Tab-separated table of N, CA and C in Angstrom:
chain	number	residue	atom	x	y	z
A	1	MET	N	0.847	-1.204	0.005
A	1	MET	CA	-0.038	0.013	-0.011
A	1	MET	C	0.890	1.259	-0.048
A	2	MET	N	0.591	2.177	-0.877
A	2	MET	CA	1.325	3.394	-0.935
A	2	MET	C	0.802	4.423	0.058
A	3	GLN	N	1.695	5.021	0.848
A	3	GLN	CA	1.308	6.023	1.812
A	3	GLN	C	1.551	7.413	1.234
A	4	LYS	N	0.765	8.372	1.667
A	4	LYS	CA	0.971	9.730	1.266
A	4	LYS	C	2.008	10.355	2.163
A	5	SER	N	2.805	11.240	1.632
A	5	SER	CA	3.742	12.042	2.399
A	5	SER	C	2.924	13.118	3.186
A	6	PRO	N	3.396	13.452	4.384
A	6	PRO	CA	2.686	14.529	5.061
A	6	PRO	C	2.878	15.864	4.281
A	7	GLU	N	1.876	16.635	4.179
A	7	GLU	CA	1.941	17.910	3.511
A	7	GLU	C	2.581	18.987	4.431
A	8	VAL	N	3.349	19.825	3.784
A	8	VAL	CA	3.957	20.961	4.443
A	8	VAL	C	2.857	22.021	4.491
A	9	THR	N	2.497	22.475	5.719
A	9	THR	CA	1.412	23.501	5.841
A	9	THR	C	1.876	24.899	5.730
A	10	SER	N	3.148	25.199	5.828
A	10	SER	CA	3.654	26.460	5.674
A	10	SER	C	4.739	26.502	4.631
A	11	PRO	N	4.922	27.617	3.833
A	11	PRO	CA	5.957	27.582	2.823
A	11	PRO	C	7.335	27.375	3.465
A	12	VAL	N	8.154	26.673	2.767
A	12	VAL	CA	9.553	26.585	3.174
A	12	VAL	C	10.374	27.688	2.504
A	13	ARG	N	11.018	28.460	3.224
A	13	ARG	CA	11.746	29.577	2.706
A	13	ARG	C	13.186	29.462	3.003
A	14	SER	N	14.070	29.476	1.968
A	14	SER	CA	15.456	29.428	2.216
A	14	SER	C	16.173	30.173	1.105
A	15	PHE	N	17.349	30.708	1.421
A	15	PHE	CA	18.103	31.537	0.555
A	15	PHE	C	19.583	31.385	0.898
A	16	SER	N	20.376	31.093	-0.134
A	16	SER	CA	21.788	30.843	0.142
A	16	SER	C	22.633	31.490	-0.918
A	17	LEU	N	23.785	32.045	-0.499
A	17	LEU	CA	24.752	32.709	-1.405
A	17	LEU	C	26.114	32.356	-0.990
A	18	GLN	N	27.016	32.202	-1.946
A	18	GLN	CA	28.436	32.118	-1.665
A	18	GLN	C	29.067	33.393	-2.211
A	19	LEU	N	29.810	34.054	-1.326
A	19	LEU	CA	30.416	35.325	-1.701
A	19	LEU	C	31.909	35.429	-1.379
A	20	SER	N	32.521	36.322	-2.015
A	20	SER	CA	34.006	36.516	-1.698
A	20	SER	C	34.186	37.146	-0.351
A	21	PRO	N	35.207	36.803	0.400
A	21	PRO	CA	35.433	37.371	1.716
A	21	PRO	C	36.111	38.721	1.670
A	22	THR	N	35.328	39.678	1.135
A	22	THR	CA	35.843	41.066	0.940
A	22	THR	C	34.763	41.994	1.479
A	23	PRO	N	35.100	43.261	1.647
A	23	PRO	CA	34.103	44.193	2.062
A	23	PRO	C	32.932	44.263	1.031
A	24	ARG	N	33.237	44.110	-0.259
A	24	ARG	CA	32.194	44.051	-1.286
A	24	ARG	C	31.266	42.889	-1.061
A	25	GLY	N	31.831	41.719	-0.761
A	25	GLY	CA	31.060	40.480	-0.577
A	25	GLY	C	30.171	40.629	0.678
A	26	ALA	N	30.661	41.270	1.720
A	26	ALA	CA	29.831	41.516	2.941
A	26	ALA	C	28.687	42.486	2.638
A	27	ARG	N	28.974	43.512	1.892
A	27	ARG	CA	28.000	44.470	1.494
A	27	ARG	C	26.912	43.792	0.573
A	28	LEU	N	27.328	42.958	-0.349
A	28	LEU	CA	26.381	42.198	-1.171
A	28	LEU	C	25.506	41.266	-0.364
A	29	ALA	N	26.096	40.640	0.643
A	29	ALA	CA	25.296	39.749	1.535
A	29	ALA	C	24.150	40.558	2.161
A	30	ARG	N	24.481	41.706	2.651
A	30	ARG	CA	23.455	42.508	3.338
A	30	ARG	C	22.339	42.951	2.343
A	31	LEU	N	22.777	43.413	1.205
A	31	LEU	CA	21.836	43.972	0.207
A	31	LEU	C	20.949	42.851	-0.379
A	32	LEU	N	21.515	41.738	-0.709
A	32	LEU	CA	20.769	40.636	-1.324
A	32	LEU	C	19.877	39.930	-0.270
A	33	ALA	N	20.365	39.866	0.988
A	33	ALA	CA	19.527	39.275	2.062
A	33	ALA	C	18.313	40.194	2.338
A	34	THR	N	18.579	41.484	2.335
A	34	THR	CA	17.492	42.456	2.496
A	34	THR	C	16.373	42.293	1.425
A	35	GLU	N	16.838	42.174	0.198
A	35	GLU	CA	15.826	41.984	-0.891
A	35	GLU	C	15.121	40.663	-0.740
A	36	GLN	N	15.824	39.627	-0.318
A	36	GLN	CA	15.142	38.367	-0.090
A	36	GLN	C	14.035	38.500	0.980
A	37	LEU	N	14.458	39.120	2.135
A	37	LEU	CA	13.501	39.281	3.238
A	37	LEU	C	12.270	40.058	2.747
A	38	ARG	N	12.511	41.120	1.979
A	38	ARG	CA	11.457	41.939	1.435
A	38	ARG	C	10.521	41.059	0.559
A	39	SER	N	11.101	40.195	-0.278
A	39	SER	CA	10.325	39.356	-1.158
A	39	SER	C	9.455	38.366	-0.392
A	40	TRP	N	9.960	37.945	0.792
A	40	TRP	CA	9.219	37.059	1.647
A	40	TRP	C	8.177	37.797	2.464
A	41	GLY	N	8.167	39.103	2.450
A	41	GLY	CA	7.249	39.887	3.285
A	41	GLY	C	7.585	39.877	4.749
A	42	LEU	N	8.868	39.686	5.102
A	42	LEU	CA	9.316	39.676	6.493
A	42	LEU	C	9.855	41.058	6.837
A	43	PRO	N	9.877	41.318	8.187
A	43	PRO	CA	10.495	42.580	8.644
A	43	PRO	C	12.002	42.630	8.255
A	44	LEU	N	12.403	43.795	7.859
A	44	LEU	CA	13.833	43.947	7.415
A	44	LEU	C	14.751	44.082	8.557
A	45	ASP	N	14.273	44.767	9.623
A	45	ASP	CA	15.058	45.000	10.816
A	45	ASP	C	14.541	44.141	11.972
A	46	PRO	N	15.414	43.548	12.767
A	46	PRO	CA	16.848	43.752	12.795
A	46	PRO	C	17.635	42.828	11.956
A	47	ALA	N	16.961	41.995	11.129
A	47	ALA	CA	17.685	40.936	10.353
A	47	ALA	C	18.811	41.499	9.480
A	48	ARG	N	18.606	42.598	8.847
A	48	ARG	CA	19.610	43.102	7.858
A	48	ARG	C	20.914	43.577	8.656
A	49	GLN	N	20.684	44.110	9.867
A	49	GLN	CA	21.789	44.457	10.709
A	49	GLN	C	22.601	43.219	11.117
A	50	VAL	N	21.890	42.212	11.523
A	50	VAL	CA	22.543	40.969	11.902
A	50	VAL	C	23.339	40.359	10.752
A	51	VAL	N	22.727	40.345	9.563
A	51	VAL	CA	23.448	39.834	8.373
A	51	VAL	C	24.680	40.640	8.104
A	52	ALA	N	24.531	41.987	8.185
A	52	ALA	CA	25.695	42.862	7.980
A	52	ALA	C	26.863	42.543	8.930
A	53	GLU	N	26.515	42.433	10.224
A	53	GLU	CA	27.585	42.127	11.173
A	53	GLU	C	28.232	40.772	10.969
A	54	LEU	N	27.437	39.712	10.757
A	54	LEU	CA	28.014	38.378	10.600
A	54	LEU	C	28.785	38.277	9.232
A	55	ALA	N	28.294	38.906	8.208
A	55	ALA	CA	28.996	38.883	6.926
A	55	ALA	C	30.317	39.664	7.067
A	56	THR	N	30.296	40.811	7.694
A	56	THR	CA	31.537	41.619	7.840
A	56	THR	C	32.547	40.834	8.668
A	57	ASN	N	32.092	40.133	9.735
A	57	ASN	CA	32.970	39.302	10.474
A	57	ASN	C	33.649	38.207	9.641
A	58	ALA	N	32.838	37.552	8.781
A	58	ALA	CA	33.335	36.496	7.893
A	58	ALA	C	34.371	37.054	6.949
A	59	ALA	N	34.097	38.236	6.418
A	59	ALA	CA	34.976	38.838	5.420
A	59	ALA	C	36.255	39.406	6.068
A	60	THR	N	36.202	39.770	7.359
A	60	THR	CA	37.279	40.351	8.081
A	60	THR	C	38.090	39.293	8.820
A	61	HIS	N	37.516	38.623	9.710
A	61	HIS	CA	38.148	37.703	10.578
A	61	HIS	C	38.197	36.264	10.130
A	62	GLY	N	37.291	35.893	9.209
A	62	GLY	CA	37.221	34.513	8.706
A	62	GLY	C	37.857	34.395	7.337
A	63	ARG	N	38.471	35.484	6.904
A	63	ARG	CA	39.010	35.488	5.492
A	63	ARG	C	40.269	34.590	5.323
A	64	VAL	N	40.185	33.795	4.326
A	64	VAL	CA	41.324	33.048	3.839
A	64	VAL	C	41.357	33.272	2.301
A	65	PRO	N	42.495	33.799	1.788
A	65	PRO	CA	42.510	34.086	0.352
A	65	PRO	C	42.140	32.813	-0.471
A	66	GLY	N	41.270	33.057	-1.447
A	66	GLY	CA	40.781	31.954	-2.300
A	66	GLY	C	39.634	31.159	-1.784
A	67	ARG	N	39.130	31.461	-0.537
A	67	ARG	CA	38.017	30.717	0.015
A	67	ARG	C	36.851	31.671	0.292
A	68	ASP	N	35.743	31.333	-0.197
A	68	ASP	CA	34.562	32.216	0.001
A	68	ASP	C	33.844	31.951	1.295
A	69	PHE	N	32.896	32.793	1.605
A	69	PHE	CA	32.004	32.502	2.770
A	69	PHE	C	30.605	32.376	2.183
A	70	ARG	N	29.767	31.687	2.973
A	70	ARG	CA	28.379	31.363	2.580
A	70	ARG	C	27.464	31.993	3.606
A	71	ILE	N	26.312	32.556	3.087
A	71	ILE	CA	25.271	33.036	3.967
A	71	ILE	C	24.045	32.220	3.582
A	72	LEU	N	23.298	31.806	4.574
A	72	LEU	CA	22.109	31.020	4.461
A	72	LEU	C	20.965	31.656	5.346
A	73	LEU	N	19.866	31.914	4.756
A	73	LEU	CA	18.735	32.421	5.534
A	73	LEU	C	17.601	31.366	5.355
A	74	TYR	N	16.957	31.005	6.426
A	74	TYR	CA	15.797	30.158	6.253
A	74	TYR	C	14.843	30.390	7.403
A	75	VAL	N	13.563	30.121	7.124
A	75	VAL	CA	12.491	30.323	8.074
A	75	VAL	C	11.863	28.965	8.390
A	76	VAL	N	11.814	28.718	9.670
A	76	VAL	CA	11.191	27.430	10.176
A	76	VAL	C	10.351	27.784	11.355
A	77	ALA	N	9.105	27.437	11.332
A	77	ALA	CA	8.188	27.593	12.513
A	77	ALA	C	8.301	28.923	13.184
A	78	GLY	N	8.171	30.030	12.429
A	78	GLY	CA	8.217	31.344	13.018
A	78	GLY	C	9.503	31.853	13.476
A	79	THR	N	10.606	31.271	13.016
A	79	THR	CA	11.986	31.685	13.355
A	79	THR	C	12.743	31.917	12.091
A	80	LEU	N	13.375	33.064	11.998
A	80	LEU	CA	14.381	33.319	10.883
A	80	LEU	C	15.716	32.960	11.412
A	81	ARG	N	16.401	32.056	10.689
A	81	ARG	CA	17.759	31.654	11.128
A	81	ARG	C	18.711	32.239	10.043
A	82	ILE	N	19.724	32.927	10.518
A	82	ILE	CA	20.771	33.444	9.607
A	82	ILE	C	22.056	32.689	9.980
A	83	GLU	N	22.624	32.121	8.940
A	83	GLU	CA	23.924	31.373	9.158
A	83	GLU	C	24.997	31.972	8.207
A	84	VAL	N	26.145	32.190	8.709
A	84	VAL	CA	27.312	32.606	7.912
A	84	VAL	C	28.434	31.654	8.192
A	85	THR	N	28.867	30.975	7.174
A	85	THR	CA	29.891	29.944	7.263
A	85	THR	C	31.225	30.492	6.526
A	86	ASP	N	32.350	30.363	7.285
A	86	ASP	CA	33.595	30.740	6.679
A	86	ASP	C	34.611	29.610	6.930
A	87	THR	N	35.839	29.821	6.446
A	87	THR	CA	36.823	28.698	6.545
A	87	THR	C	37.912	29.006	7.612
A	88	ARG	N	37.524	29.653	8.667
A	88	ARG	CA	38.488	29.866	9.799
A	88	ARG	C	37.951	29.297	11.054
A	89	ALA	N	37.806	27.974	11.085
A	89	ALA	CA	37.272	27.310	12.339
A	89	ALA	C	38.252	27.576	13.499
A	90	ASP	N	39.480	27.948	13.201
A	90	ASP	CA	40.429	28.191	14.298
A	90	ASP	C	40.197	29.550	14.991
A	91	ARG	N	39.297	30.365	14.445
A	91	ARG	CA	39.018	31.678	15.022
A	91	ARG	C	37.542	31.834	15.391
A	92	LEU	N	37.184	31.329	16.592
A	92	LEU	CA	35.779	31.414	17.019
A	92	LEU	C	35.522	32.884	17.567
A	93	PRO	N	34.323	33.305	17.265
A	93	PRO	CA	34.012	34.681	17.666
A	93	PRO	C	33.556	34.787	19.134
A	94	THR	N	33.901	35.822	19.766
A	94	THR	CA	33.445	36.160	21.121
A	94	THR	C	33.009	37.606	21.264
A	95	ALA	N	31.942	37.867	21.890
A	95	ALA	CA	31.459	39.176	22.115
A	95	ALA	C	32.238	39.829	23.295
A	96	GLN	N	33.014	40.824	23.038
A	96	GLN	CA	33.848	41.528	24.059
A	96	GLN	C	33.645	42.992	23.940
A	97	LEU	N	33.702	43.624	25.055
A	97	LEU	CA	33.650	45.113	25.057
A	97	LEU	C	35.004	45.661	24.459
A	98	PRO	N	34.946	46.464	23.422
A	98	PRO	CA	36.171	47.063	22.910
A	98	PRO	C	36.554	48.284	23.812
A	99	ALA	N	37.732	48.754	23.545
A	99	ALA	CA	38.133	49.988	24.228
A	99	ALA	C	37.239	51.094	23.763
A	100	PRO	N	36.914	52.037	24.730
A	100	PRO	CA	35.983	53.131	24.386
A	100	PRO	C	36.345	53.910	23.100
A	101	ASP	N	37.637	53.993	22.786
A	101	ASP	CA	38.024	54.770	21.570
A	101	ASP	C	38.275	53.910	20.354
A	102	ALA	N	37.934	52.573	20.439
A	102	ALA	CA	38.120	51.688	19.326
A	102	ALA	C	37.067	52.047	18.179
A	103	GLU	N	37.548	51.910	16.987
A	103	GLU	CA	36.626	52.216	15.837
A	103	GLU	C	35.888	50.996	15.369
A	104	SER	N	36.200	49.770	15.897
A	104	SER	CA	35.496	48.572	15.472
A	104	SER	C	35.432	47.630	16.688
A	105	GLY	N	34.846	46.468	16.494
A	105	GLY	CA	34.863	45.461	17.592
A	105	GLY	C	33.475	45.312	18.312
A	106	ARG	N	32.504	45.977	17.772
A	106	ARG	CA	31.169	45.889	18.428
A	106	ARG	C	30.149	45.099	17.738
A	107	GLY	N	30.533	44.437	16.627
A	107	GLY	CA	29.562	43.682	15.834
A	107	GLY	C	28.851	42.595	16.571
A	108	LEU	N	29.544	41.745	17.316
A	108	LEU	CA	28.894	40.617	18.016
A	108	LEU	C	28.078	41.166	19.183
A	109	LEU	N	28.408	42.325	19.765
A	109	LEU	CA	27.659	42.965	20.791
A	109	LEU	C	26.290	43.363	20.227
A	110	LEU	N	26.311	43.870	18.984
A	110	LEU	CA	25.084	44.185	18.314
A	110	LEU	C	24.237	42.911	18.001
A	111	VAL	N	24.883	41.909	17.528
A	111	VAL	CA	24.216	40.617	17.237
A	111	VAL	C	23.560	40.101	18.565
A	112	ASP	N	24.335	40.127	19.632
A	112	ASP	CA	23.850	39.684	20.926
A	112	ASP	C	22.563	40.523	21.333
A	113	ALA	N	22.608	41.813	21.094
A	113	ALA	CA	21.488	42.639	21.494
A	113	ALA	C	20.254	42.492	20.590
A	114	LEU	N	20.510	42.141	19.296
A	114	LEU	CA	19.415	42.118	18.306
A	114	LEU	C	18.771	40.817	18.154
A	115	ALA	N	19.580	39.737	18.296
A	115	ALA	CA	19.098	38.357	18.056
A	115	ALA	C	18.474	37.785	19.292
A	116	ASP	N	17.561	36.884	19.089
A	116	ASP	CA	16.940	36.189	20.208
A	116	ASP	C	17.896	35.098	20.737
A	117	ARG	N	18.644	34.550	19.831
A	117	ARG	CA	19.661	33.586	20.151
A	117	ARG	C	20.831	33.668	19.097
A	118	TRP	N	22.057	33.339	19.490
A	118	TRP	CA	23.087	33.252	18.506
A	118	TRP	C	24.182	32.281	19.102
A	119	GLY	N	24.994	31.817	18.196
A	119	GLY	CA	26.040	30.894	18.624
A	119	GLY	C	26.933	30.502	17.403
A	120	THR	N	27.750	29.441	17.617
A	120	THR	CA	28.604	28.944	16.600
A	120	THR	C	28.423	27.429	16.485
A	121	SER	N	28.732	26.878	15.372
A	121	SER	CA	28.769	25.427	15.225
A	121	SER	C	29.889	25.067	14.287
A	122	GLU	N	30.475	23.949	14.606
A	122	GLU	CA	31.588	23.445	13.787
A	122	GLU	C	31.073	22.796	12.555
A	123	GLY	N	31.834	22.964	11.427
A	123	GLY	CA	31.427	22.316	10.196
A	123	GLY	C	32.589	21.348	9.842
A	124	LEU	N	32.537	20.862	8.608
A	124	LEU	CA	33.631	20.047	8.128
A	124	LEU	C	34.871	20.884	8.121
A	125	PRO	N	36.031	20.458	8.634
A	125	PRO	CA	37.270	21.337	8.670
A	125	PRO	C	37.532	21.806	7.247
A	126	PRO	N	37.852	23.099	7.171
A	126	PRO	CA	38.190	24.052	8.218
A	126	PRO	C	37.071	25.017	8.517
A	127	ARG	N	35.807	24.582	8.378
A	127	ARG	CA	34.693	25.493	8.463
A	127	ARG	C	34.041	25.663	9.783
A	128	LYS	N	33.516	26.851	9.983
A	128	LYS	CA	32.652	27.124	11.197
A	128	LYS	C	31.435	27.960	10.687
A	129	THR	N	30.383	27.886	11.484
A	129	THR	CA	29.236	28.639	11.119
A	129	THR	C	28.841	29.436	12.305
A	130	VAL	N	28.630	30.806	12.162
A	130	VAL	CA	28.093	31.647	13.163
A	130	VAL	C	26.643	31.870	12.767
A	131	TRP	N	25.753	31.651	13.712
A	131	TRP	CA	24.281	31.735	13.416
A	131	TRP	C	23.574	32.618	14.378
A	132	ALA	N	22.493	33.164	13.960
A	132	ALA	CA	21.616	33.979	14.799
A	132	ALA	C	20.197	33.666	14.471
A	133	GLU	N	19.348	33.634	15.466
A	133	GLU	CA	17.878	33.378	15.261
A	133	GLU	C	17.107	34.566	15.688
A	134	LEU	N	16.133	34.917	14.904
A	134	LEU	CA	15.187	35.989	15.201
A	134	LEU	C	13.787	35.471	15.167
A	135	ASP	N	13.058	35.549	16.307
A	135	ASP	CA	11.644	35.137	16.373
A	135	ASP	C	10.815	36.090	15.591
A	136	LEU	N	10.041	35.547	14.681
A	136	LEU	CA	9.212	36.444	13.787
A	136	LEU	C	7.831	36.691	14.444
A	137	SER	N	7.371	35.850	15.350
A	137	SER	CA	6.052	36.111	15.909
A	137	SER	C	6.209	37.059	17.136
A	138	PRO	N	5.198	37.878	17.369
A	138	PRO	CA	5.306	38.812	18.470
A	138	PRO	C	5.459	38.049	19.775
A	139	LYS	N	6.257	38.592	20.626
A	139	LYS	CA	6.494	37.991	21.971
A	139	LYS	C	5.202	38.376	22.831
A	140	PRO	N	4.714	37.388	23.683
A	140	PRO	CA	3.643	37.716	24.592
A	140	PRO	C	4.028	38.743	25.607
A	141	ALA	N	3.029	39.517	25.968
A	141	ALA	CA	3.288	40.529	27.009
A	141	ALA	C	3.537	39.878	28.336
A	142	HIS	N	4.493	40.366	29.025
A	142	HIS	CA	4.816	39.781	30.343
A	142	HIS	C	3.819	40.405	31.424
A	143	SER	N	3.385	39.548	32.311
A	143	SER	CA	2.476	40.055	33.319
A	143	SER	C	3.282	40.775	34.440
A	144	SER	N	2.715	41.854	34.885
A	144	SER	CA	3.343	42.502	36.054
A	144	SER	C	2.753	41.974	37.290
A	145	PRO	N	3.517	41.984	38.398
A	145	PRO	CA	2.962	41.522	39.631
A	145	PRO	C	1.668	42.265	40.000
A	146	GLY	N	0.650	41.493	40.378
A	146	GLY	CA	-0.635	42.147	40.751
A	146	GLY	C	-1.522	42.434	39.645
A	147	THR	N	-1.162	41.991	38.419
A	147	THR	CA	-2.064	42.230	37.288
A	147	THR	C	-2.383	40.889	36.628
A	148	ALA	N	-3.521	40.824	36.000
A	148	ALA	CA	-3.972	39.592	35.303
A	148	ALA	C	-3.752	39.767	33.796
A	149	GLY	N	-3.016	38.854	33.167
A	149	GLY	CA	-2.859	38.869	31.808
A	149	GLY	C	-2.056	40.052	31.210
A	150	GLY	N	-1.286	40.735	32.088
A	150	GLY	CA	-0.520	41.874	31.656
A	150	GLY	C	-1.290	43.189	31.459
A	151	HIS	N	-2.522	43.235	31.914
A	151	HIS	CA	-3.318	44.390	31.794
A	151	HIS	C	-3.413	45.001	33.196
A	152	PRO	N	-3.382	46.392	33.324
A	152	PRO	CA	-3.487	46.988	34.599
A	152	PRO	C	-4.903	46.822	35.238
């Protein structure tokens, strides 16, 4: 007896690009990801800022001459996941406070502030992926002490 496959009830959305690890590649990642989000009808912010920071990090800190980086966006169950994979698994990112007069070094602090979750995962050597997730559904209002359902 032949069985039917379960039907997918929501559209599967994914977008992937391979780009050169240069400032131009990072800029293209942000611009093309923004257009993809727009075509999906999803909010552009804060996703485009997260893409910009992760792509810039891949082009700056994950750069190996002759090796590209990859950006992947996909939506699953109300979550937008942004993944940027580069070929410098030996350089894991950490969010640190830069010196007050530093002109750079705040990218992961921004990702930490804008994303609902973020982290890294190992890939096949020499790859690593830095990912961030943004919840697309509105967050429920938190109840205040002494109130029912978050209403005064």
